[in-house]
Amino acid sequence: MGKSNDAPGHLLAVASNVVSLAHVRRIEEALESAGIEVVRLKGSGYLGTLYPTFDRRMVDVDLLVRPVERPRARRVLQQCGYAVVPPPRHWRYSWHQHYNWQFVGDGVRPMLELHQALCAAGLFDIDSDGLVDRRVRRSDGVSEMYTLCPEDALLHLGVHLVKDGYQHDERLPADAARMIEQWRPDWDVVVERAHRWRVTAGLRYVLEEARGAGAEVPESALEGLGSPGRGAAIRAIVGELGPLRSRALRFTKLAVLALEPRGGRNLARFASRYALRRSVDGLYALGPDRFE
């Protein structure tokens, strides 16, 4: 699971991941030395844990810090040799509300994104400080590091899926299945937190993908996330609009947000967030030195 049929390419990807994580460890040490708590997100948190042979494709490194620590964390990254790339105009809202991207190194260091949240404000009800409070210490096979707790990590898959308009990612079923099998989330906590975050339909989609990959997902958890009809409707929408990719992404988001519980409120939040984002983009069009 996760291996390529191209042996040389597979070995190159594994080697690249190992080198990238060596740089990540040095960054984590610098952040922790500065008193900044850090959490690995997505692939950088899965390699060496869910994927002990480091054979999962990783595009970049995602690190989470507390919102109040983001400016200091950015300065630490720059001291570690990273250069910040100011966001294009239409991403300035996300720069302030979600994550700073991207930090680029010298061609050897992996590209890095510094998160203060799992998504921009407005789509979900997630306490970013709580994510850091609940972080779990793990070993990546070489050294100790922190990931999201099992329940938050599983919910993050649903959040990421919804915010990206259910774009297909071939890694999702394996990621979710391994997470369930190896990290053993507390299902009562998962369901309760999914309702609190407002990501029940997205999480149900993730769990159905995991079940399809062989993971044991209790029926009570699926039932606790609401009607399977929403999931079927989402799959139909994604099946129709998915091939259009970016052109249909916004329409896909609107459609699937409407199918979440309290769908009307979700759409209102999306509209207000979009209007705010456009306003903020204009206010922040003052040059890269303004991105604090």
mmCIF file of C-alpha atoms in Angstrom:
data_model
loop_
_atom_site.group_PDB
_atom_site.id
_atom_site.type_symbol
_atom_site.label_atom_id
_atom_site.label_comp_id
_atom_site.label_asym_id
_atom_site.label_seq_id
_atom_site.Cartn_x
_atom_site.Cartn_y
_atom_site.Cartn_z
ATOM 1 C CA MET A 1 0.000 0.000 0.000
ATOM 2 C CA GLY A 2 1.551 3.289 -1.091
ATOM 3 C CA LYS A 3 4.351 1.699 -3.122
ATOM 4 C CA SER A 4 5.072 2.483 -6.728
ATOM 5 C CA ASN A 5 5.575 -0.113 -9.446
ATOM 6 C CA ASP A 6 8.569 1.921 -10.602
ATOM 7 C CA ALA A 7 11.304 0.609 -8.266
ATOM 8 C CA PRO A 8 13.921 3.328 -8.992
ATOM 9 C CA GLY A 9 11.281 6.043 -8.699
ATOM 10 C CA HIS A 10 9.985 4.504 -5.494
ATOM 11 C CA LEU A 11 13.452 4.396 -3.934
ATOM 12 C CA LEU A 12 14.093 7.986 -4.996
ATOM 13 C CA ALA A 13 10.835 9.103 -3.350
ATOM 14 C CA VAL A 14 11.734 7.282 -0.125
ATOM 15 C CA ALA A 15 15.213 8.852 -0.124
ATOM 16 C CA SER A 16 13.700 12.291 -0.733
ATOM 17 C CA ASN A 17 11.310 11.806 2.194
ATOM 18 C CA VAL A 18 14.139 10.734 4.509
ATOM 19 C CA VAL A 19 16.201 13.796 3.585
ATOM 20 C CA SER A 20 13.185 16.094 3.971
ATOM 21 C CA LEU A 21 12.409 14.763 7.445
ATOM 22 C CA ALA A 22 16.013 15.337 8.525
ATOM 23 C CA HIS A 23 15.511 19.029 7.719
ATOM 24 C CA VAL A 24 12.119 19.007 9.455
ATOM 25 C CA ARG A 25 13.709 17.687 12.658
ATOM 26 C CA ARG A 26 16.210 20.541 12.686
ATOM 27 C CA ILE A 27 13.379 23.045 12.190
ATOM 28 C CA GLU A 28 11.373 21.459 15.011
ATOM 29 C CA GLU A 29 14.383 21.636 17.325
ATOM 30 C CA ALA A 30 14.821 25.335 16.517
ATOM 31 C CA LEU A 31 11.125 26.046 17.119
ATOM 32 C CA GLU A 32 10.968 24.105 20.380
ATOM 33 C CA SER A 33 14.208 25.778 21.562
ATOM 34 C CA ALA A 34 12.441 29.109 21.016
ATOM 35 C CA GLY A 35 9.547 27.895 23.177
ATOM 36 C CA ILE A 36 7.215 27.358 20.208
ATOM 37 C CA GLU A 37 5.134 24.171 20.266
ATOM 38 C CA VAL A 38 4.900 22.581 16.827
ATOM 39 C CA VAL A 39 2.776 19.796 15.323
ATOM 40 C CA ARG A 40 3.431 17.911 12.087
ATOM 41 C CA LEU A 41 0.399 17.782 9.795
ATOM 42 C CA LYS A 42 -0.497 15.385 6.983
ATOM 43 C CA GLY A 43 2.355 13.594 5.210
ATOM 44 C CA SER A 44 5.168 14.828 7.422
ATOM 45 C CA GLY A 45 3.301 13.379 10.408
ATOM 46 C CA TYR A 46 2.486 10.101 8.673
ATOM 47 C CA LEU A 47 5.978 9.184 7.456
ATOM 48 C CA GLY A 48 7.768 6.902 9.878
ATOM 49 C CA THR A 49 4.548 6.411 11.852
ATOM 50 C CA LEU A 50 1.666 5.270 9.648
ATOM 51 C CA TYR A 51 4.174 4.586 6.870
ATOM 52 C CA PRO A 52 7.216 3.074 8.644
ATOM 53 C CA THR A 53 9.052 2.561 5.351
ATOM 54 C CA PHE A 54 8.628 6.248 4.386
ATOM 55 C CA ASP A 55 6.947 5.257 1.121
ATOM 56 C CA ARG A 56 4.107 7.787 0.999
ATOM 57 C CA ARG A 57 4.300 10.598 -1.559
ATOM 58 C CA MET A 58 4.816 13.963 0.146
ATOM 59 C CA VAL A 59 4.607 17.225 -1.808
ATOM 60 C CA ASP A 60 5.625 19.605 0.976
ATOM 61 C CA VAL A 61 5.869 19.853 4.751
ATOM 62 C CA ASP A 62 2.997 21.248 6.836
ATOM 63 C CA LEU A 63 3.661 22.420 10.390
ATOM 64 C CA LEU A 64 1.084 23.787 12.854
ATOM 65 C CA VAL A 65 1.804 26.327 15.602
ATOM 66 C CA ARG A 66 -0.465 28.337 17.874
ATOM 67 C CA PRO A 67 -1.908 31.436 16.130
ATOM 68 C CA VAL A 68 -0.161 33.795 18.536
ATOM 69 C CA GLU A 69 3.210 32.155 17.781
ATOM 70 C CA ARG A 70 3.061 32.347 13.993
ATOM 71 C CA PRO A 71 5.088 35.598 13.597
ATOM 72 C CA ARG A 72 7.870 34.261 15.836
ATOM 73 C CA ALA A 73 7.787 30.881 14.124
ATOM 74 C CA ARG A 74 8.175 32.552 10.743
ATOM 75 C CA ARG A 75 11.275 34.375 11.952
ATOM 76 C CA VAL A 76 12.739 31.100 13.239
ATOM 77 C CA LEU A 77 12.195 29.531 9.818
ATOM 78 C CA GLN A 78 13.985 32.417 8.159
ATOM 79 C CA GLN A 79 16.878 31.972 10.585
ATOM 80 C CA CYS A 80 16.977 28.314 9.510
ATOM 81 C CA GLY A 81 17.650 29.397 5.927
ATOM 82 C CA TYR A 82 14.136 29.602 4.544
ATOM 83 C CA ALA A 83 12.947 32.461 2.360
ATOM 84 C CA VAL A 84 9.295 33.454 2.486
ATOM 85 C CA VAL A 85 7.368 33.764 -0.767
ATOM 86 C CA PRO A 86 4.632 36.439 -0.420
ATOM 87 C CA PRO A 87 1.198 35.130 -1.405
ATOM 88 C CA PRO A 88 -0.480 36.057 -4.676
ATOM 89 C CA ARG A 89 -3.313 38.544 -4.317
ATOM 90 C CA HIS A 90 -6.139 36.025 -4.111
ATOM 91 C CA TRP A 91 -4.419 34.110 -1.294
ATOM 92 C CA ARG A 92 -3.791 36.975 1.116
ATOM 93 C CA TYR A 93 -6.804 36.183 3.265
ATOM 94 C CA SER A 94 -5.608 32.607 3.713
ATOM 95 C CA TRP A 95 -2.142 33.948 4.554
ATOM 96 C CA HIS A 96 -3.563 35.691 7.619
ATOM 97 C CA GLN A 97 -6.323 33.259 8.592
ATOM 98 C CA HIS A 98 -4.966 29.825 7.701
ATOM 99 C CA TYR A 99 -1.314 29.357 6.801
ATOM 100 C CA ASN A 100 1.784 31.092 5.477
ATOM 101 C CA TRP A 101 3.044 29.644 2.247
ATOM 102 C CA GLN A 102 5.420 28.898 0.983
ATOM 103 C CA PHE A 103 8.803 28.820 2.600
ATOM 104 C CA VAL A 104 11.451 27.714 0.144
ATOM 105 C CA GLY A 105 14.989 26.631 0.901
ATOM 106 C CA ASP A 106 18.084 26.211 -1.186
ATOM 107 C CA GLY A 107 16.901 23.353 -3.379
ATOM 108 C CA VAL A 108 17.678 20.736 -0.729
ATOM 109 C CA ARG A 109 15.359 21.824 2.053
ATOM 110 C CA PRO A 110 11.726 20.787 1.494
ATOM 111 C CA MET A 111 9.105 23.400 0.680
ATOM 112 C CA LEU A 112 7.265 24.255 3.888
ATOM 113 C CA GLU A 113 3.891 25.701 4.894
ATOM 114 C CA LEU A 114 3.397 27.204 8.353
ATOM 115 C CA HIS A 115 -0.157 26.749 9.641
ATOM 116 C CA GLN A 116 -1.966 28.489 12.453
ATOM 117 C CA ALA A 117 -5.209 26.625 11.676
ATOM 118 C CA LEU A 118 -6.504 23.676 9.661
ATOM 119 C CA CYS A 119 -8.465 25.990 7.371
ATOM 120 C CA ALA A 120 -9.417 29.628 6.944
ATOM 121 C CA ALA A 121 -11.981 31.021 9.371
ATOM 122 C CA GLY A 122 -15.652 30.536 8.562
ATOM 123 C CA LEU A 123 -16.070 27.001 7.256
ATOM 124 C CA PHE A 124 -15.637 25.037 10.484
ATOM 125 C CA ASP A 125 -15.633 25.590 14.249
ATOM 126 C CA ILE A 126 -12.124 24.453 15.204
ATOM 127 C CA ASP A 127 -10.108 25.675 18.175
ATOM 128 C CA SER A 128 -6.525 25.863 16.892
ATOM 129 C CA ASP A 129 -5.032 26.122 20.383
ATOM 130 C CA GLY A 130 -6.938 22.972 21.325
ATOM 131 C CA LEU A 131 -5.236 21.112 18.483
ATOM 132 C CA VAL A 132 -1.837 21.949 19.972
ATOM 133 C CA ASP A 133 -3.011 21.186 23.523
ATOM 134 C CA ARG A 134 -4.061 17.680 22.431
ATOM 135 C CA ARG A 135 -0.971 16.906 20.336
ATOM 136 C CA VAL A 136 0.557 13.441 20.768
ATOM 137 C CA ARG A 137 4.239 12.598 21.006
ATOM 138 C CA ARG A 138 5.359 9.890 18.577
ATOM 139 C CA SER A 139 8.516 8.480 17.040
ATOM 140 C CA ASP A 140 9.126 8.750 13.307
ATOM 141 C CA GLY A 141 11.666 5.941 13.535
ATOM 142 C CA VAL A 142 14.581 8.299 14.099
ATOM 143 C CA SER A 143 13.496 10.884 16.653
ATOM 144 C CA GLU A 144 10.525 12.050 18.695
ATOM 145 C CA MET A 145 8.000 14.488 17.231
ATOM 146 C CA TYR A 146 4.379 15.572 17.662
ATOM 147 C CA THR A 147 1.303 14.861 15.551
ATOM 148 C CA LEU A 148 -2.367 15.654 16.002
ATOM 149 C CA CYS A 149 -4.136 13.322 18.406
ATOM 150 C CA PRO A 150 -5.843 10.365 16.641
ATOM 151 C CA GLU A 151 -9.303 11.936 16.702
ATOM 152 C CA ASP A 152 -8.136 15.332 15.423
ATOM 153 C CA ALA A 153 -5.993 13.687 12.743
ATOM 154 C CA LEU A 154 -8.966 11.718 11.418
ATOM 155 C CA LEU A 155 -11.182 14.807 11.464
ATOM 156 C CA HIS A 156 -8.470 16.763 9.652
ATOM 157 C CA LEU A 157 -8.858 14.393 6.702
ATOM 158 C CA GLY A 158 -12.516 15.409 6.502
ATOM 159 C CA VAL A 159 -11.731 19.108 6.870
ATOM 160 C CA HIS A 160 -9.096 18.957 4.145
ATOM 161 C CA LEU A 161 -11.452 17.062 1.860
ATOM 162 C CA VAL A 162 -14.308 19.556 2.229
ATOM 163 C CA LYS A 163 -12.200 22.713 1.945
ATOM 164 C CA ASP A 164 -10.693 21.377 -1.286
ATOM 165 C CA GLY A 165 -14.113 20.643 -2.759
ATOM 166 C CA TYR A 166 -13.748 16.855 -2.497
ATOM 167 C CA GLN A 167 -10.969 16.759 -5.068
ATOM 168 C CA HIS A 168 -9.771 13.197 -5.547
ATOM 169 C CA ASP A 169 -6.612 12.193 -3.683
ATOM 170 C CA GLU A 170 -5.523 8.599 -4.174
ATOM 171 C CA ARG A 171 -3.730 8.702 -0.802
ATOM 172 C CA LEU A 172 -6.900 9.320 1.232
ATOM 173 C CA PRO A 173 -8.225 5.733 1.614
ATOM 174 C CA ALA A 174 -4.831 4.395 2.739
ATOM 175 C CA ASP A 175 -4.175 7.354 5.043
ATOM 176 C CA ALA A 176 -7.556 6.962 6.745
ATOM 177 C CA ALA A 177 -7.366 3.168 6.968
ATOM 178 C CA ARG A 178 -3.877 3.173 8.474
ATOM 179 C CA MET A 179 -4.859 5.907 10.918
ATOM 180 C CA ILE A 180 -7.839 3.889 12.142
ATOM 181 C CA GLU A 181 -5.908 0.621 12.360
ATOM 182 C CA GLN A 182 -2.743 1.973 13.994
ATOM 183 C CA TRP A 183 -3.766 5.046 16.010
ATOM 184 C CA ARG A 184 -7.096 3.609 17.222
ATOM 185 C CA PRO A 185 -9.221 6.760 17.625
ATOM 186 C CA ASP A 186 -11.953 6.932 20.252
ATOM 187 C CA TRP A 187 -15.109 6.755 18.138
ATOM 188 C CA ASP A 188 -17.345 8.535 20.650
ATOM 189 C CA VAL A 189 -14.901 11.456 20.687
ATOM 190 C CA VAL A 190 -14.631 11.411 16.885
ATOM 191 C CA VAL A 191 -18.399 11.658 16.384
ATOM 192 C CA GLU A 192 -18.911 14.303 19.081
ATOM 193 C CA ARG A 193 -16.060 16.455 17.763
ATOM 194 C CA ALA A 194 -17.222 16.064 14.151
ATOM 195 C CA HIS A 195 -20.551 17.617 15.129
ATOM 196 C CA ARG A 196 -18.812 20.390 17.059
ATOM 197 C CA TRP A 197 -16.475 21.160 14.135
ATOM 198 C CA ARG A 198 -19.403 20.831 11.664
ATOM 199 C CA VAL A 199 -17.673 18.338 9.389
ATOM 200 C CA THR A 200 -19.949 15.302 9.756
ATOM 201 C CA ALA A 201 -20.666 14.753 6.051
ATOM 202 C CA GLY A 202 -17.002 15.169 5.121
ATOM 203 C CA LEU A 203 -15.912 12.759 7.824
ATOM 204 C CA ARG A 204 -18.508 10.188 6.807
ATOM 205 C CA TYR A 205 -17.059 10.318 3.285
ATOM 206 C CA VAL A 206 -13.572 9.703 4.725
ATOM 207 C CA LEU A 207 -14.752 6.776 6.838
ATOM 208 C CA GLU A 208 -16.503 5.185 3.875
ATOM 209 C CA GLU A 209 -13.242 5.486 1.918
ATOM 210 C CA ALA A 210 -11.358 3.895 4.821
ATOM 211 C CA ARG A 211 -13.864 1.056 5.036
ATOM 212 C CA GLY A 212 -13.410 0.483 1.315
ATOM 213 C CA ALA A 213 -9.666 0.144 1.964
ATOM 214 C CA GLY A 214 -10.296 -2.548 4.579
ATOM 215 C CA ALA A 215 -10.470 -0.571 7.827
ATOM 216 C CA GLU A 216 -12.951 -1.618 10.496
ATOM 217 C CA VAL A 217 -15.306 1.320 10.976
ATOM 218 C CA PRO A 218 -18.127 0.687 13.458
ATOM 219 C CA GLU A 219 -21.598 1.155 12.052
ATOM 220 C CA SER A 220 -22.487 3.186 15.135
ATOM 221 C CA ALA A 221 -19.891 5.806 14.148
ATOM 222 C CA LEU A 222 -21.331 6.141 10.653
ATOM 223 C CA GLU A 223 -24.864 6.343 12.033
ATOM 224 C CA GLY A 224 -23.747 8.999 14.499
ATOM 225 C CA LEU A 225 -22.597 11.192 11.613
ATOM 226 C CA GLY A 226 -26.043 11.415 10.043
ATOM 227 C CA SER A 227 -27.929 10.225 7.004
ATOM 228 C CA PRO A 228 -26.019 8.251 4.354
ATOM 229 C CA GLY A 229 -28.119 10.104 1.792
ATOM 230 C CA ARG A 230 -25.910 13.173 2.098
ATOM 231 C CA GLY A 231 -22.842 11.091 1.337
ATOM 232 C CA ALA A 232 -24.497 9.610 -1.736
ATOM 233 C CA ALA A 233 -25.488 13.089 -2.928
ATOM 234 C CA ILE A 234 -21.953 14.379 -2.389
ATOM 235 C CA ARG A 235 -20.486 11.471 -4.338
ATOM 236 C CA ALA A 236 -22.886 12.191 -7.189
ATOM 237 C CA ILE A 237 -21.941 15.887 -7.227
ATOM 238 C CA VAL A 238 -18.226 15.138 -7.095
ATOM 239 C CA GLY A 239 -18.611 12.533 -9.817
ATOM 240 C CA GLU A 240 -20.256 15.077 -12.117
ATOM 241 C CA LEU A 241 -18.128 18.141 -11.325
ATOM 242 C CA GLY A 242 -14.868 16.525 -10.259
ATOM 243 C CA PRO A 243 -13.471 16.065 -13.800
ATOM 244 C CA LEU A 244 -13.831 19.812 -14.374
ATOM 245 C CA ARG A 245 -11.349 20.392 -11.520
ATOM 246 C CA SER A 246 -10.604 24.025 -10.690
ATOM 247 C CA ARG A 247 -13.356 25.454 -12.882
ATOM 248 C CA ALA A 248 -15.991 23.641 -10.843
ATOM 249 C CA LEU A 249 -14.230 23.733 -7.489
ATOM 250 C CA ARG A 250 -16.187 26.655 -6.066
ATOM 251 C CA PHE A 251 -19.503 25.219 -7.229
ATOM 252 C CA THR A 252 -18.582 21.837 -5.763
ATOM 253 C CA LYS A 253 -17.778 23.508 -2.451
ATOM 254 C CA LEU A 254 -21.124 25.281 -2.406
ATOM 255 C CA ALA A 255 -22.982 22.090 -3.182
ATOM 256 C CA VAL A 256 -21.278 19.942 -0.563
ATOM 257 C CA LEU A 257 -21.433 22.646 2.111
ATOM 258 C CA ALA A 258 -25.188 22.791 1.601
ATOM 259 C CA LEU A 259 -25.346 19.072 2.337
ATOM 260 C CA GLU A 260 -23.606 19.393 5.704
ATOM 261 C CA PRO A 261 -25.897 19.799 8.746
ATOM 262 C CA ARG A 262 -27.114 23.393 9.010
ATOM 263 C CA GLY A 263 -26.345 23.761 5.321
ATOM 264 C CA GLY A 264 -27.991 27.177 4.985
ATOM 265 C CA ARG A 265 -25.758 28.548 7.718
ATOM 266 C CA ASN A 266 -22.739 27.011 5.991
ATOM 267 C CA LEU A 267 -23.579 28.773 2.734
ATOM 268 C CA ALA A 268 -24.058 32.087 4.548
ATOM 269 C CA ARG A 269 -20.703 31.639 6.249
ATOM 270 C CA PHE A 270 -19.052 30.797 2.924
ATOM 271 C CA ALA A 271 -20.533 33.915 1.300
ATOM 272 C CA SER A 272 -19.500 36.201 4.164
ATOM 273 C CA ARG A 273 -16.037 34.632 4.262
ATOM 274 C CA TYR A 274 -15.631 35.171 0.517
ATOM 275 C CA ALA A 275 -16.712 38.821 0.815
ATOM 276 C CA LEU A 276 -14.375 39.338 3.761
ATOM 277 C CA ARG A 277 -11.546 37.665 1.896
ATOM 278 C CA ARG A 278 -11.939 40.011 -1.055
ATOM 279 C CA SER A 279 -11.928 43.014 1.313
ATOM 280 C CA VAL A 280 -8.910 41.761 3.223
ATOM 281 C CA ASP A 281 -7.050 41.059 -0.009
ATOM 282 C CA GLY A 282 -7.463 44.718 -0.901
ATOM 283 C CA LEU A 283 -6.325 45.935 2.514
ATOM 284 C CA TYR A 284 -3.264 43.722 2.461
ATOM 285 C CA ALA A 285 -2.121 44.752 -1.021
ATOM 286 C CA LEU A 286 0.660 46.797 0.553
ATOM 287 C CA GLY A 287 3.709 44.676 -0.168
ATOM 288 C CA PRO A 288 5.331 41.586 1.368
ATOM 289 C CA ASP A 289 6.605 43.506 4.413
ATOM 290 C CA ARG A 290 2.991 43.827 5.581
ATOM 291 C CA PHE A 291 2.494 40.091 6.027
ATOM 292 C CA GLU A 292 2.948 39.708 9.780
#
